[in-house]
XYZ file of C-alpha atoms in Angstrom:
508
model
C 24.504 -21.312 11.517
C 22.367 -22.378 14.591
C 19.348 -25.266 13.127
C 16.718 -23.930 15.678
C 12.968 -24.623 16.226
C 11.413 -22.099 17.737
C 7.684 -21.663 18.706
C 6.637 -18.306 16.791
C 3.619 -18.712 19.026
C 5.391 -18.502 22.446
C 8.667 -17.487 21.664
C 9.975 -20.511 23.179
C 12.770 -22.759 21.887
C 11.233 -26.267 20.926
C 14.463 -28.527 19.805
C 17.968 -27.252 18.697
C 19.909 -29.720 15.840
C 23.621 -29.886 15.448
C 25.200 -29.342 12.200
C 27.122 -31.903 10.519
C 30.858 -32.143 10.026
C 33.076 -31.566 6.740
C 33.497 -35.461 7.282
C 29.958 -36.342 7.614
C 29.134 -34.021 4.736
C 31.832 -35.633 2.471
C 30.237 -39.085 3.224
C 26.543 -37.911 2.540
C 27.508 -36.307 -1.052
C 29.782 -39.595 -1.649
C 26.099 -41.532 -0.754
C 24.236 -39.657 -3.036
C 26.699 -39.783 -5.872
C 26.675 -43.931 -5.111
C 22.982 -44.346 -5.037
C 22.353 -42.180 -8.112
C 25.416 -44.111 -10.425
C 24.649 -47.685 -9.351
C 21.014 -47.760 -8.224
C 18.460 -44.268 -8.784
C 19.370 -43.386 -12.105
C 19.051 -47.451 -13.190
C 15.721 -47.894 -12.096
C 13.035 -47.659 -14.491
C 10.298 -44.736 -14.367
C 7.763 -47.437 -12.998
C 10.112 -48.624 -10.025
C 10.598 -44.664 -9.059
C 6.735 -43.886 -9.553
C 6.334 -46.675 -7.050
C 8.175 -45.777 -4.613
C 6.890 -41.375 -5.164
C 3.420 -42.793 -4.769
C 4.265 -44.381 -1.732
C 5.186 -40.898 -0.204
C 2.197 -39.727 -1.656
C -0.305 -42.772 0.317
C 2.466 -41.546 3.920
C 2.129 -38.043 3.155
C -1.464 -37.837 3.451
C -2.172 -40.808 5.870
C 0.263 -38.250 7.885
C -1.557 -34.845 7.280
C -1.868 -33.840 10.965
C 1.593 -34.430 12.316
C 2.809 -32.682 8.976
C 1.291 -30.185 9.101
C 2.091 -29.727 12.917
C 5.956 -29.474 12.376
C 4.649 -26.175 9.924
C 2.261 -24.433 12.408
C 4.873 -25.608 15.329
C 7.700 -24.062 13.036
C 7.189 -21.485 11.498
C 4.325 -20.251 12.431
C 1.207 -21.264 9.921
C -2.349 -21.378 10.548
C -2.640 -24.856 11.324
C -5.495 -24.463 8.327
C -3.289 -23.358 5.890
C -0.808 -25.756 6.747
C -3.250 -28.665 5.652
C -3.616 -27.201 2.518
C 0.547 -26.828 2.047
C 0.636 -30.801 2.803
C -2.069 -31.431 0.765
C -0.965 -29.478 -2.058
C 3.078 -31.160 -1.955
C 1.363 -34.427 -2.592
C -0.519 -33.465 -4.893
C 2.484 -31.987 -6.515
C 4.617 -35.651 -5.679
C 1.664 -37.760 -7.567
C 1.511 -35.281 -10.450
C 5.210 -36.117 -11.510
C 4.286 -39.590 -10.307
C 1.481 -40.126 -13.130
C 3.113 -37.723 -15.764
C 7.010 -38.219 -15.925
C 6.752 -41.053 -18.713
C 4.800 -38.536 -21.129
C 7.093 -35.729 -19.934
C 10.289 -37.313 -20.741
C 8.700 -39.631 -23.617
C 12.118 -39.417 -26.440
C 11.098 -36.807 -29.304
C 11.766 -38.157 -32.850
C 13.454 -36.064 -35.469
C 12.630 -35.539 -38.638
C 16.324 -35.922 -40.644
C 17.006 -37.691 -43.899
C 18.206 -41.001 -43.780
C 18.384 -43.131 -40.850
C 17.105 -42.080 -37.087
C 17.294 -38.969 -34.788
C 15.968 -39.048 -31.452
C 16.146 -36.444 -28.393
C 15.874 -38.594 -25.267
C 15.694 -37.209 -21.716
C 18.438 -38.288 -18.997
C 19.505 -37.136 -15.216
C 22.223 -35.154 -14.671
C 23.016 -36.746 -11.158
C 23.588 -35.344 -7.680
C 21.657 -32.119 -7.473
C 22.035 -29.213 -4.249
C 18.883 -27.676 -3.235
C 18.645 -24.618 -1.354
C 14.801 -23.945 -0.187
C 13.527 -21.795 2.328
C 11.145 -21.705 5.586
C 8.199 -19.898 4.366
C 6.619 -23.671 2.451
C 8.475 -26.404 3.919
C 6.831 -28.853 2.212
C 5.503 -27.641 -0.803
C 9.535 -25.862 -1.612
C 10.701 -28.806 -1.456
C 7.690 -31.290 -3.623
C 8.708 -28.636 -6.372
C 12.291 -29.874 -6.786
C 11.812 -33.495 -5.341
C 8.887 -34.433 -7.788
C 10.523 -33.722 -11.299
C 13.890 -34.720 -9.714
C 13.669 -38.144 -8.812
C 11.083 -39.001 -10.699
C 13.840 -38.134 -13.476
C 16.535 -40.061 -12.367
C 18.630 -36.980 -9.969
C 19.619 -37.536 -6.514
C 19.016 -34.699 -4.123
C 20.849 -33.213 -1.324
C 19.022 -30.509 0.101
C 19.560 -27.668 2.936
C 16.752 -25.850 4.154
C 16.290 -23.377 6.374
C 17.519 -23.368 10.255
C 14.215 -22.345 11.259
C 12.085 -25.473 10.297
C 14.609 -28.280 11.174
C 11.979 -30.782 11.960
C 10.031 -30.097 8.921
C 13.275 -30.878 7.014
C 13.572 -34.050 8.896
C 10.141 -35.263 8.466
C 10.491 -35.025 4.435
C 13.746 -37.091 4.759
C 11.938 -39.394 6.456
C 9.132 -39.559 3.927
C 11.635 -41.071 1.248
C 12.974 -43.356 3.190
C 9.717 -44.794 4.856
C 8.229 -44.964 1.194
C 11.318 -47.214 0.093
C 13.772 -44.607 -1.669
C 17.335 -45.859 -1.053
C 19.283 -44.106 0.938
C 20.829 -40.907 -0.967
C 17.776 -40.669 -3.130
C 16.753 -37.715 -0.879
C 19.353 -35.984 2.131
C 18.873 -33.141 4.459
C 21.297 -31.762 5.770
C 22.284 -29.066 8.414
C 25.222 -27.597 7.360
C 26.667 -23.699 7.509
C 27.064 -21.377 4.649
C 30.185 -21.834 4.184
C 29.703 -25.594 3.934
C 26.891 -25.154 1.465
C 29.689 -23.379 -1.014
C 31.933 -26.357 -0.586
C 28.994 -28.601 -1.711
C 28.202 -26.087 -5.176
C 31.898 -26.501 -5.513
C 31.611 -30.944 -5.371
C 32.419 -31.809 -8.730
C 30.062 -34.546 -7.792
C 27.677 -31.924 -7.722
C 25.664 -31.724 -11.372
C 23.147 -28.219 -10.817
C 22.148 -25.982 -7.989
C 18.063 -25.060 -7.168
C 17.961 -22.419 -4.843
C 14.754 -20.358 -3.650
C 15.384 -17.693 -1.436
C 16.600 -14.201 -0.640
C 18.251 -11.763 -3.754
C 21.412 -11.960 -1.788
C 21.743 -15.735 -1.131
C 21.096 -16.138 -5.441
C 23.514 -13.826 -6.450
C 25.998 -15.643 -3.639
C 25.415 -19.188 -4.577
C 24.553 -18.367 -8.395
C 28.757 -17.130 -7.913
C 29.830 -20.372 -6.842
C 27.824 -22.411 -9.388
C 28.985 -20.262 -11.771
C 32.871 -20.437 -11.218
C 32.001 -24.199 -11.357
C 29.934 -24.056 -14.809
C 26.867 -25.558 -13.091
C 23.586 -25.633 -13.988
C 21.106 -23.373 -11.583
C 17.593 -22.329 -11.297
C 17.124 -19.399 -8.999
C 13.848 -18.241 -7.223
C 14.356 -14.991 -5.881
C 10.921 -13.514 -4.593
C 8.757 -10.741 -5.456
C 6.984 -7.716 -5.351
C 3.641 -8.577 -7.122
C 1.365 -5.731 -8.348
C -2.020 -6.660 -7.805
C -3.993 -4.243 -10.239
C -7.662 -3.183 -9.468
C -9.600 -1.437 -13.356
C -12.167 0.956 -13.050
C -14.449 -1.996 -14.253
C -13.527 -4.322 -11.678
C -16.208 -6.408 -9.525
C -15.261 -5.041 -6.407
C -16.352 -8.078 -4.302
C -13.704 -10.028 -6.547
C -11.379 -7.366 -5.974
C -11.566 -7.575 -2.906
C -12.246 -11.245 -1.807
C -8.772 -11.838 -3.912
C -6.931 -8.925 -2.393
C -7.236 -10.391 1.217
C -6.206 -13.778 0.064
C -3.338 -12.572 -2.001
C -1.647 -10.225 0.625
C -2.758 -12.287 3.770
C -2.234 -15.953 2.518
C 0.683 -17.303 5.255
C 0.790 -13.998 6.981
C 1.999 -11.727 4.066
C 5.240 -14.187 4.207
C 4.361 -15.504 0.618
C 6.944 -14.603 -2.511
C 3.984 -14.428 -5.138
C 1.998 -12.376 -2.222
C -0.039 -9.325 -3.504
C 2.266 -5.879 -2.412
C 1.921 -3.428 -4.684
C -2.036 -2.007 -5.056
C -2.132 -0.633 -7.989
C -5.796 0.828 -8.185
C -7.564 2.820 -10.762
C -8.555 6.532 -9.332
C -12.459 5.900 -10.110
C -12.600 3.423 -8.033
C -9.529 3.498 -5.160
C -11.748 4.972 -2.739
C -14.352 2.507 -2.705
C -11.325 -0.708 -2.438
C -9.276 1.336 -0.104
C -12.249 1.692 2.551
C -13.447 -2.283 2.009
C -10.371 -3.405 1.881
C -9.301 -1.216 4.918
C -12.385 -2.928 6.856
C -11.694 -6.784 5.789
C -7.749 -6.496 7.837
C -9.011 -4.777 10.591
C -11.136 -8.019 11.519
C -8.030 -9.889 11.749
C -7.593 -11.682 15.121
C -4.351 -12.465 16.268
C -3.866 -15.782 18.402
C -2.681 -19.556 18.298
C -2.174 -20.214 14.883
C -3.470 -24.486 15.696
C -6.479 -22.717 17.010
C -9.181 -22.731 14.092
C -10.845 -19.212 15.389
C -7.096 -17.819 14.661
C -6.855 -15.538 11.290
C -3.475 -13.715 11.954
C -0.507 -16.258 12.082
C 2.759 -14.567 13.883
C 5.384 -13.983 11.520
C 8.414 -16.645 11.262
C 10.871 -15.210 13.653
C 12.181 -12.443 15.569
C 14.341 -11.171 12.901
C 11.421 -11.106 10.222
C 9.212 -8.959 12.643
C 12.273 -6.587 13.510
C 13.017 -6.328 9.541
C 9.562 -5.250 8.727
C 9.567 -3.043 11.713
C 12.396 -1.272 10.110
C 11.177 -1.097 6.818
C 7.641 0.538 7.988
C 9.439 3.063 9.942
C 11.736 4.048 6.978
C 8.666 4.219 4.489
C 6.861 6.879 6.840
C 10.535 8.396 7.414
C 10.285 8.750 3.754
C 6.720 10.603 3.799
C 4.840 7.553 3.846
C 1.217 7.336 5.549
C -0.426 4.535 7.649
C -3.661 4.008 6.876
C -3.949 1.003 9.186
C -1.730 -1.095 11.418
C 2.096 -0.716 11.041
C 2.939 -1.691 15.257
C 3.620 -4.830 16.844
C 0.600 -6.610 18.294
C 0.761 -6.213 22.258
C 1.060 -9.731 22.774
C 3.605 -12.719 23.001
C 4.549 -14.123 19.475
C 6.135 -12.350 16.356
C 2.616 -10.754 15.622
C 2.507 -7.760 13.158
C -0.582 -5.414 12.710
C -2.194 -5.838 8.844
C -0.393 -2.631 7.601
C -1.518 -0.612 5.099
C 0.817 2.259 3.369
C -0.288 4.817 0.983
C 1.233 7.757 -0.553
C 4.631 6.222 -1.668
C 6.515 8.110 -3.827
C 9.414 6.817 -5.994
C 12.108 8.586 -3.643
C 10.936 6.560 -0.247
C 12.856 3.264 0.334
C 9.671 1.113 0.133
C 9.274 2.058 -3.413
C 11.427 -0.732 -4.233
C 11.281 -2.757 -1.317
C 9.406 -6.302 -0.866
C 7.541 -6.765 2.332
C 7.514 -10.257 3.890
C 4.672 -9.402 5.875
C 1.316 -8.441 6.208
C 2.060 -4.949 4.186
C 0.008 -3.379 1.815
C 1.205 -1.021 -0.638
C -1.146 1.106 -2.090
C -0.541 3.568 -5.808
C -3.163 5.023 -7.260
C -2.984 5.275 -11.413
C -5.364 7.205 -13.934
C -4.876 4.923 -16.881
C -4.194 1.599 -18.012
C -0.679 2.891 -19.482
C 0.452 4.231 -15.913
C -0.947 0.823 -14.248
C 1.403 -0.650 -16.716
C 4.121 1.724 -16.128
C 3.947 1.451 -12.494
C 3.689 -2.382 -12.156
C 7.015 -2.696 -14.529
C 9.015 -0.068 -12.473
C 10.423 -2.716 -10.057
C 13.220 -5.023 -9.569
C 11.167 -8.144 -9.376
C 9.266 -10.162 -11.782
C 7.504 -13.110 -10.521
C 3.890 -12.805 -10.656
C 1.188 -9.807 -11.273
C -2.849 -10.174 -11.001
C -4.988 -7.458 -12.705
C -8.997 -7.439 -11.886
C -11.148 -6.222 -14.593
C -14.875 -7.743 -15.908
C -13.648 -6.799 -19.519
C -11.123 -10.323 -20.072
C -10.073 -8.718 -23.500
C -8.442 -5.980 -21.263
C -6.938 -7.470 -19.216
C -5.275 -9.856 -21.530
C -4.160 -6.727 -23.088
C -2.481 -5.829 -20.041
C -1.199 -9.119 -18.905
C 1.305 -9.208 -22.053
C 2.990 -5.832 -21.106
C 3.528 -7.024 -17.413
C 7.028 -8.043 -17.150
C 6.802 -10.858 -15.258
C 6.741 -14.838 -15.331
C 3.257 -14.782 -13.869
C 0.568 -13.336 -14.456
C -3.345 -14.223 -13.387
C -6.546 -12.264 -14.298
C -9.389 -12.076 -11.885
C -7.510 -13.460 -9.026
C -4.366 -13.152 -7.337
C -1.344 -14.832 -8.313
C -1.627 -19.049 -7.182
C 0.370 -22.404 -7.467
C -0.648 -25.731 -8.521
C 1.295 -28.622 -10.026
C 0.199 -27.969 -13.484
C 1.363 -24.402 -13.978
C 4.709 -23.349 -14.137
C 6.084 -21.162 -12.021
C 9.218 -18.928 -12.036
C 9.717 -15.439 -12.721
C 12.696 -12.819 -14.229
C 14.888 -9.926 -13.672
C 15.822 -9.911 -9.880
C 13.034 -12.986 -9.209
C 15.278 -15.066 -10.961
C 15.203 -17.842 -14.097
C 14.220 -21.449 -14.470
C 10.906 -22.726 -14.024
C 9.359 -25.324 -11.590
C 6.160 -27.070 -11.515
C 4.175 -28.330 -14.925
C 6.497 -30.231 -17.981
C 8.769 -27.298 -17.867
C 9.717 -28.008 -14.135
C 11.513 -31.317 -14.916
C 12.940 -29.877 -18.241
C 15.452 -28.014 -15.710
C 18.314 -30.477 -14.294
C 18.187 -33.236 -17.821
C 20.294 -33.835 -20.553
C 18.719 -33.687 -23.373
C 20.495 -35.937 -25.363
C 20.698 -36.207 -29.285
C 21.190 -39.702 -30.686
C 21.809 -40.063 -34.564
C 22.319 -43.110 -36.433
C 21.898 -44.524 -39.761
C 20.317 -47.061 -41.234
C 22.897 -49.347 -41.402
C 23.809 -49.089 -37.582
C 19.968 -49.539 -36.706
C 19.944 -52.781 -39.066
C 22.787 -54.080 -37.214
C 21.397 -53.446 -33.524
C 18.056 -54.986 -34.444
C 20.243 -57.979 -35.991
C 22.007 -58.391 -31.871
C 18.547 -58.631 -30.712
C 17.858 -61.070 -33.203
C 20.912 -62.904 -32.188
C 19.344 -63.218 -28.285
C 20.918 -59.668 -26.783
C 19.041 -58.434 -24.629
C 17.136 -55.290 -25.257
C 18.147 -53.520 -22.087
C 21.839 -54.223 -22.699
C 21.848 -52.873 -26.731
C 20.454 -50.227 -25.486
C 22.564 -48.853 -22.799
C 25.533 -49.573 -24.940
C 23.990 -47.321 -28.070
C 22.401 -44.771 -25.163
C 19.234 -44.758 -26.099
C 15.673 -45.872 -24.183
C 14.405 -49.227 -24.506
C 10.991 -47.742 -26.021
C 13.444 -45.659 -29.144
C 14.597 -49.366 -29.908
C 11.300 -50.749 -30.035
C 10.267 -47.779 -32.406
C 12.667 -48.966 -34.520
C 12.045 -52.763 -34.416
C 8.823 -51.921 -35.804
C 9.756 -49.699 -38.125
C 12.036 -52.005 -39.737
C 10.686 -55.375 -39.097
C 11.422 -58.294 -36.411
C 9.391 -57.027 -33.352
C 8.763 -59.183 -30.750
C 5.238 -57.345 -29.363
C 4.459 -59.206 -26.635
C 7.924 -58.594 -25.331
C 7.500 -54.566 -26.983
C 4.294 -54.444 -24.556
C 6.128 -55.640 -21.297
C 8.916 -53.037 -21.993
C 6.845 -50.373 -22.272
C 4.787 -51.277 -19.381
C 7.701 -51.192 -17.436
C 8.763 -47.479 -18.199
């Protein structure tokens, strides 16, 4: 596997980095394993909020030469890849501020004595992310992850080797011992050695159906923990009622957000017959004022795609769609220019039988079905592989609730197409995968959840060592249980110290 920057602007190699050896790699998951058993996983949730905040302050002192290794890359309007930087620290500082409420122990109700569910890491983890967000892939699993206690060891993808770089860097620079965060450039064959570590506690992986199934395998055979993100074909369905300036305003940004190379991307037009006409014709105008060019330049609005192979893929697929009886109604050639550049495409008259049916398009491809009910909107949005996100347009929000609970999907947004932000969780089913990331349920992934019973004779007894002068800290981690669980209990049943209660908790 060749690490590779290359300019999908010019076509011109920028910087080439050499993969590590079996030795190196064995040192850098012996690191990680280190700093998370005798340094990460000790520190309290304050000490590792410090040190994520700091990334946060670098981050977006940083913006511009962030978001230049993106544009440089892969390929992003240099406006869009503000917003990616801008939206991973946002993401970093939301686990920053939260993980003490998120991973605050739950108390049991049992009778007689104490029950508690407390939250703990699970150690090394192996990410797997991919080009098409190099930042904001990687905030997903990083935020949750270390604000929890896991180390991470991450491979991303050979086309953005500086942006993986950079986000190392960001770690380290913001105080993060080293093995709190790796990247590394190692082969695929390398990356199943690593699932195979026993060092190794879960795998994360975002990427292609075919890379999942591979490395979901390995982690398998090794009984590991995984979340998967697998990609999509979102149906992005247009009512009879819809506001059509909505519908269309939201159908542009949802199919040409990061050149149509976005997993939770509108694909699939679903539109109802009353009013397909009118979308198809407005929305048929809004691409054709695309203008392809240098994606740093701000009059740019059509980014190349990421690479050579991505244009040639698409290039395939849009010749076997119209093989199969498909018919371009705008686009489907290579723009006549340097750079990966693909026309906005739009297809129509897809039938079940034509390869694009079931196909996702990493591009700027439209796919457009036309439906005479609510039932075969429905029908047709569910008859797909995928299941990651789905946006329906409609003025009547009872309706389109309606509709939103028979979409099989993990996603689903009315009145505008389907979006990220820290707070909502994000993950899909069937072949988009399992496991959620983002919100509380994003750093309920990779943690033990830990049960610890005792009675009330036990809890007498540990509150009697504290009385004796043991420390808090040290009762604790021989019972395994959180500082703030002991102090529960202290006041519960007499002899807390609350000035020392108060300096604990601020602490955590």
């Amino acid at each position: 596997m060749s690490y590779q920057a290359i300019n999908p602007f010019t076509e011109k190699m920028v910087k080439t980095f050499t993969e590590q050896t079996n030795e190196q790699l064995g040192a850098i998951i012996a690191q990680a394993d280190n700093t998370y058993r005798n340094d990460w996983s000790l520190r309290t949730l304050a000490d590792r909020k410090k040190i994520l905040k700091n990334a946060v302050k670098i981050f977006r002192k940083k913006r511009e030469e962030f978001a230049g290794y993106i544009t440089l890359e892969m390929g992003k309007l240099m406006t869009e890849s503000w917003v990616e930087v801008d939206l991973s620290a946002d993401i970093l500082e939301y686990y920053a501020d939260n993980a003490e409420a998120f991973l605050a122990p739950e108390k049991l109700k049992v009778s007689g004595g104490e029950a508690v569910v407390e939250s703990a890491p699970l150690g090394v983890l192996f990410c797997i992310e991919p080009w098409n967000f190099p930042y904001y892939q990687l905030a997903r699993v990083a935020g949750p992850n270390l604000m929890l206690g896991n180390t991470l060891i991450v491979k991303h993808a050979p086309n953005v080797p500086q942006c993986a770089a950079a986000f190392e860097k960001l770690f380290l620079d913001a105080g993060a011992p080293k093995g709190t965060y790796t990247n590394v450039y190692i082969s695929n064959e390398q990356a199943a050695t690593v699932v195979a570590d026993t060092r190794i506690k879960g795998v994360a992986l975002t990427g292609s159906e075919r890379a999942g199934s591979a490395v979901a395998a390995e982690a398998g055979k090794a009984l590991k923990k995984t979340t998967m993100e697998l990609g999509g074909s979102d149906a992005f369905i247009v009512l009879d009622d819809a506001d059509m300036d909505k519908a269309i305003e939201w159908a542009i940004i949802g199919r040409m957000n990061n050149a149509g190379q976005c997993c939770i991307g509108a694909k699939r037009f679903i539109l109802e017959e009353t009013i397909a006409d009118e979308f198809l014709s407005r929305f048929k105008s809004e691409l054709a004022k695309f203008v392809p060019g240098d994606p740093a330049d701000p009059n740019t609005t059509l980014a190349p795609l990421c690479t050579n192979g991505a244009l040639k893929l698409v290039q395939r697929q849009i010749d076997s769609a119209i093989k199969g009886g498909a018919t371009v109604l705008l686009g489907g050639e290579r723009v006549d220019r340097p750079g990966y550049f693909l026309e906005p495409t739009i297809l129509t008259n897809i039938q079940k039988e034509n390869p694009a049916y079931y196909q996702e398009f990493f591009a700027p491809v439209a796919l457009i079905f036309r439906v005479k009910t609510d039932e075969e909107a429905v029908k047709l949005a569910n008859d797909s592989p995928h299941g990651l996100g789905g946006s329906i347009i409609t003025k009547d929000i009872g309706r389109g609730k309606r509709i939103a609970r028979q979409i099989d999907t993990g996603m689903v947004f009315i009145n505008q197409a389907t979006w990220t932000a820290p707070d909502l969780p994000f993950g899909g089913v069937k072949n988009s995968g399992y496991g959620r990331e983002l919100s509380a349920l994003g750093m309920g992934e990779f943690v033990n959840k830990k049960l610890s019973r005792f009675n009330e004779e036990q809890i007498i007894g540990m509150l009697k060592e504290h009385e004796a002068g043991k420390k808090v800290a040290d009762i604790a981690r021989e019972h395994g249980i959180s500082e703030a669980t002991l102090y529960t209990w202290k006041s519960k049943y007499g002899g807390m110290d609350v000035s020392e209660s108060a300096a604990v908790e601020g602490a955590r």
